[in-house]
Amino acid sequence: MKMNLTNAKTPAEYLACFDGWQRKRSAALHATVTEAAAELEVWLKWGHIVYFLDGPAVLVRVEPSRVLSGSGEVSACATSNRVFVRGEVRDGHA
């Protein structure tokens, strides 16, 4: 799938680049990850949002037909309010 390329310089600018369901889902993922795992650093890297915990841990990427969340030890789902951090389930905000 092709990534949406933006002129964003920050994670907030990246989220603001999208409309409708893409904005809703990407904002929900961002809120879930940042609220449930506040210790993560959030950067705009490689053209999408990347959360770091001793290296890259989670990404949120918007594509034309989907919103992706990929992870190593941390994972989130756009339709869930739970985040899994190193095997521990945490409640978030979706």
PDB file of C-alpha atoms in Angstrom:
ATOM      1  CA  MET A   1       0.000   0.000   0.000  1.00  0.00           C
ATOM      2  CA  LYS A   2       1.089   3.544  -0.685  1.00  0.00           C
ATOM      3  CA  MET A   3       1.775   5.889   2.223  1.00  0.00           C
ATOM      4  CA  ASN A   4       0.196   9.365   2.340  1.00  0.00           C
ATOM      5  CA  LEU A   5       3.078  11.825   2.098  1.00  0.00           C
ATOM      6  CA  THR A   6       2.560  15.076   3.987  1.00  0.00           C
ATOM      7  CA  ASN A   7       4.460  18.272   4.745  1.00  0.00           C
ATOM      8  CA  ALA A   8       3.926  17.735   8.487  1.00  0.00           C
ATOM      9  CA  LYS A   9       6.793  18.504  10.862  1.00  0.00           C
ATOM     10  CA  THR A  10       5.176  17.260  14.104  1.00  0.00           C
ATOM     11  CA  PRO A  11       2.819  14.425  15.089  1.00  0.00           C
ATOM     12  CA  ALA A  12      -0.004  16.961  15.627  1.00  0.00           C
ATOM     13  CA  GLU A  13       0.519  18.389  12.140  1.00  0.00           C
ATOM     14  CA  TYR A  14       0.512  14.858  10.712  1.00  0.00           C
ATOM     15  CA  LEU A  15      -2.857  14.053  12.306  1.00  0.00           C
ATOM     16  CA  ALA A  16      -4.281  17.380  11.090  1.00  0.00           C
ATOM     17  CA  CYS A  17      -3.458  16.458   7.475  1.00  0.00           C
ATOM     18  CA  PHE A  18      -6.292  13.929   7.300  1.00  0.00           C
ATOM     19  CA  ASP A  19     -10.100  14.088   7.232  1.00  0.00           C
ATOM     20  CA  GLY A  20     -13.027  11.822   8.051  1.00  0.00           C
ATOM     21  CA  TRP A  21     -12.434   8.253   9.082  1.00  0.00           C
ATOM     22  CA  GLN A  22      -8.647   8.520   8.615  1.00  0.00           C
ATOM     23  CA  ARG A  23      -8.387  11.415  11.073  1.00  0.00           C
ATOM     24  CA  LYS A  24     -10.782   9.740  13.516  1.00  0.00           C
ATOM     25  CA  ARG A  25      -8.907   6.417  13.532  1.00  0.00           C
ATOM     26  CA  SER A  26      -5.395   7.863  13.580  1.00  0.00           C
ATOM     27  CA  ALA A  27      -6.319  10.307  16.373  1.00  0.00           C
ATOM     28  CA  ALA A  28      -7.905   7.448  18.363  1.00  0.00           C
ATOM     29  CA  LEU A  29      -4.749   5.348  18.016  1.00  0.00           C
ATOM     30  CA  HIS A  30      -2.550   8.300  18.976  1.00  0.00           C
ATOM     31  CA  ALA A  31      -4.679   9.080  22.043  1.00  0.00           C
ATOM     32  CA  THR A  32      -4.773   5.433  23.108  1.00  0.00           C
ATOM     33  CA  VAL A  33      -1.022   4.966  22.890  1.00  0.00           C
ATOM     34  CA  THR A  34      -0.056   8.284  24.490  1.00  0.00           C
ATOM     35  CA  GLU A  35      -2.523   7.964  27.371  1.00  0.00           C
ATOM     36  CA  ALA A  36      -1.857   4.311  28.141  1.00  0.00           C
ATOM     37  CA  ALA A  37       1.911   4.447  27.739  1.00  0.00           C
ATOM     38  CA  ALA A  38       2.942   7.979  28.692  1.00  0.00           C
ATOM     39  CA  GLU A  39       6.594   6.955  28.968  1.00  0.00           C
ATOM     40  CA  LEU A  40       6.851   6.671  25.170  1.00  0.00           C
ATOM     41  CA  GLU A  41       8.507   9.492  23.227  1.00  0.00           C
ATOM     42  CA  VAL A  42       6.488  10.575  20.179  1.00  0.00           C
ATOM     43  CA  TRP A  43       8.230  11.671  16.978  1.00  0.00           C
ATOM     44  CA  LEU A  44       7.349  12.194  13.354  1.00  0.00           C
ATOM     45  CA  LYS A  45       9.838   9.894  11.633  1.00  0.00           C
ATOM     46  CA  TRP A  46       9.911   8.019   8.321  1.00  0.00           C
ATOM     47  CA  GLY A  47       6.807   9.946   7.207  1.00  0.00           C
ATOM     48  CA  HIS A  48       4.512   8.828  10.045  1.00  0.00           C
ATOM     49  CA  ILE A  49       4.126   8.901  13.833  1.00  0.00           C
ATOM     50  CA  VAL A  50       6.594   6.706  15.704  1.00  0.00           C
ATOM     51  CA  TYR A  51       6.582   6.073  19.464  1.00  0.00           C
ATOM     52  CA  PHE A  52       9.903   5.214  21.074  1.00  0.00           C
ATOM     53  CA  LEU A  53      10.773   3.219  24.179  1.00  0.00           C
ATOM     54  CA  ASP A  54      14.466   2.302  24.011  1.00  0.00           C
ATOM     55  CA  GLY A  55      14.069   2.388  20.216  1.00  0.00           C
ATOM     56  CA  PRO A  56      11.010   2.333  17.931  1.00  0.00           C
ATOM     57  CA  ALA A  57       8.052   0.635  19.632  1.00  0.00           C
ATOM     58  CA  VAL A  58       4.858   1.630  17.764  1.00  0.00           C
ATOM     59  CA  LEU A  59       3.970   3.423  14.565  1.00  0.00           C
ATOM     60  CA  VAL A  60       0.779   4.994  13.287  1.00  0.00           C
ATOM     61  CA  ARG A  61       0.673   5.434   9.521  1.00  0.00           C
ATOM     62  CA  VAL A  62      -2.173   6.684   7.356  1.00  0.00           C
ATOM     63  CA  GLU A  63      -2.538   5.207   3.876  1.00  0.00           C
ATOM     64  CA  PRO A  64      -5.231   6.001   1.301  1.00  0.00           C
ATOM     65  CA  SER A  65      -7.356   2.976   2.192  1.00  0.00           C
ATOM     66  CA  ARG A  66      -6.313   2.162   5.771  1.00  0.00           C
ATOM     67  CA  VAL A  67      -4.754   3.378   9.010  1.00  0.00           C
ATOM     68  CA  LEU A  68      -1.973   1.149  10.280  1.00  0.00           C
ATOM     69  CA  SER A  69      -0.573   0.581  13.727  1.00  0.00           C
ATOM     70  CA  GLY A  70       2.536  -1.537  13.853  1.00  0.00           C
ATOM     71  CA  SER A  71       4.510  -2.508  16.881  1.00  0.00           C
ATOM     72  CA  GLY A  72       7.259  -4.383  18.568  1.00  0.00           C
ATOM     73  CA  GLU A  73       6.398  -4.666  22.250  1.00  0.00           C
ATOM     74  CA  VAL A  74       3.505  -2.204  22.186  1.00  0.00           C
ATOM     75  CA  SER A  75       0.360  -2.538  20.106  1.00  0.00           C
ATOM     76  CA  ALA A  76      -2.906  -0.675  19.669  1.00  0.00           C
ATOM     77  CA  CYS A  77      -6.064  -1.024  17.633  1.00  0.00           C
ATOM     78  CA  ALA A  78      -8.118   1.840  16.226  1.00  0.00           C
ATOM     79  CA  THR A  79     -11.337   0.260  17.467  1.00  0.00           C
ATOM     80  CA  SER A  80     -10.032  -0.661  20.918  1.00  0.00           C
ATOM     81  CA  ASN A  81      -9.342   1.324  24.046  1.00  0.00           C
ATOM     82  CA  ARG A  82      -6.615  -1.035  25.220  1.00  0.00           C
ATOM     83  CA  VAL A  83      -2.894  -0.928  24.662  1.00  0.00           C
ATOM     84  CA  PHE A  84      -0.512  -3.797  25.340  1.00  0.00           C
ATOM     85  CA  VAL A  85       2.853  -2.722  26.755  1.00  0.00           C
ATOM     86  CA  ARG A  86       5.394  -5.464  27.340  1.00  0.00           C
ATOM     87  CA  GLY A  87       2.646  -8.009  27.891  1.00  0.00           C
ATOM     88  CA  GLU A  88       0.609  -5.813  30.252  1.00  0.00           C
ATOM     89  CA  VAL A  89      -2.876  -4.636  29.217  1.00  0.00           C
ATOM     90  CA  ARG A  90      -3.552  -0.951  29.921  1.00  0.00           C
ATOM     91  CA  ASP A  91      -6.757   0.999  29.419  1.00  0.00           C
ATOM     92  CA  GLY A  92      -6.490   3.937  27.072  1.00  0.00           C
ATOM     93  CA  HIS A  93      -8.728   6.413  25.315  1.00  0.00           C
ATOM     94  CA  ALA A  94     -10.230   5.672  21.911  1.00  0.00           C
TER      95      ALA A  94
END
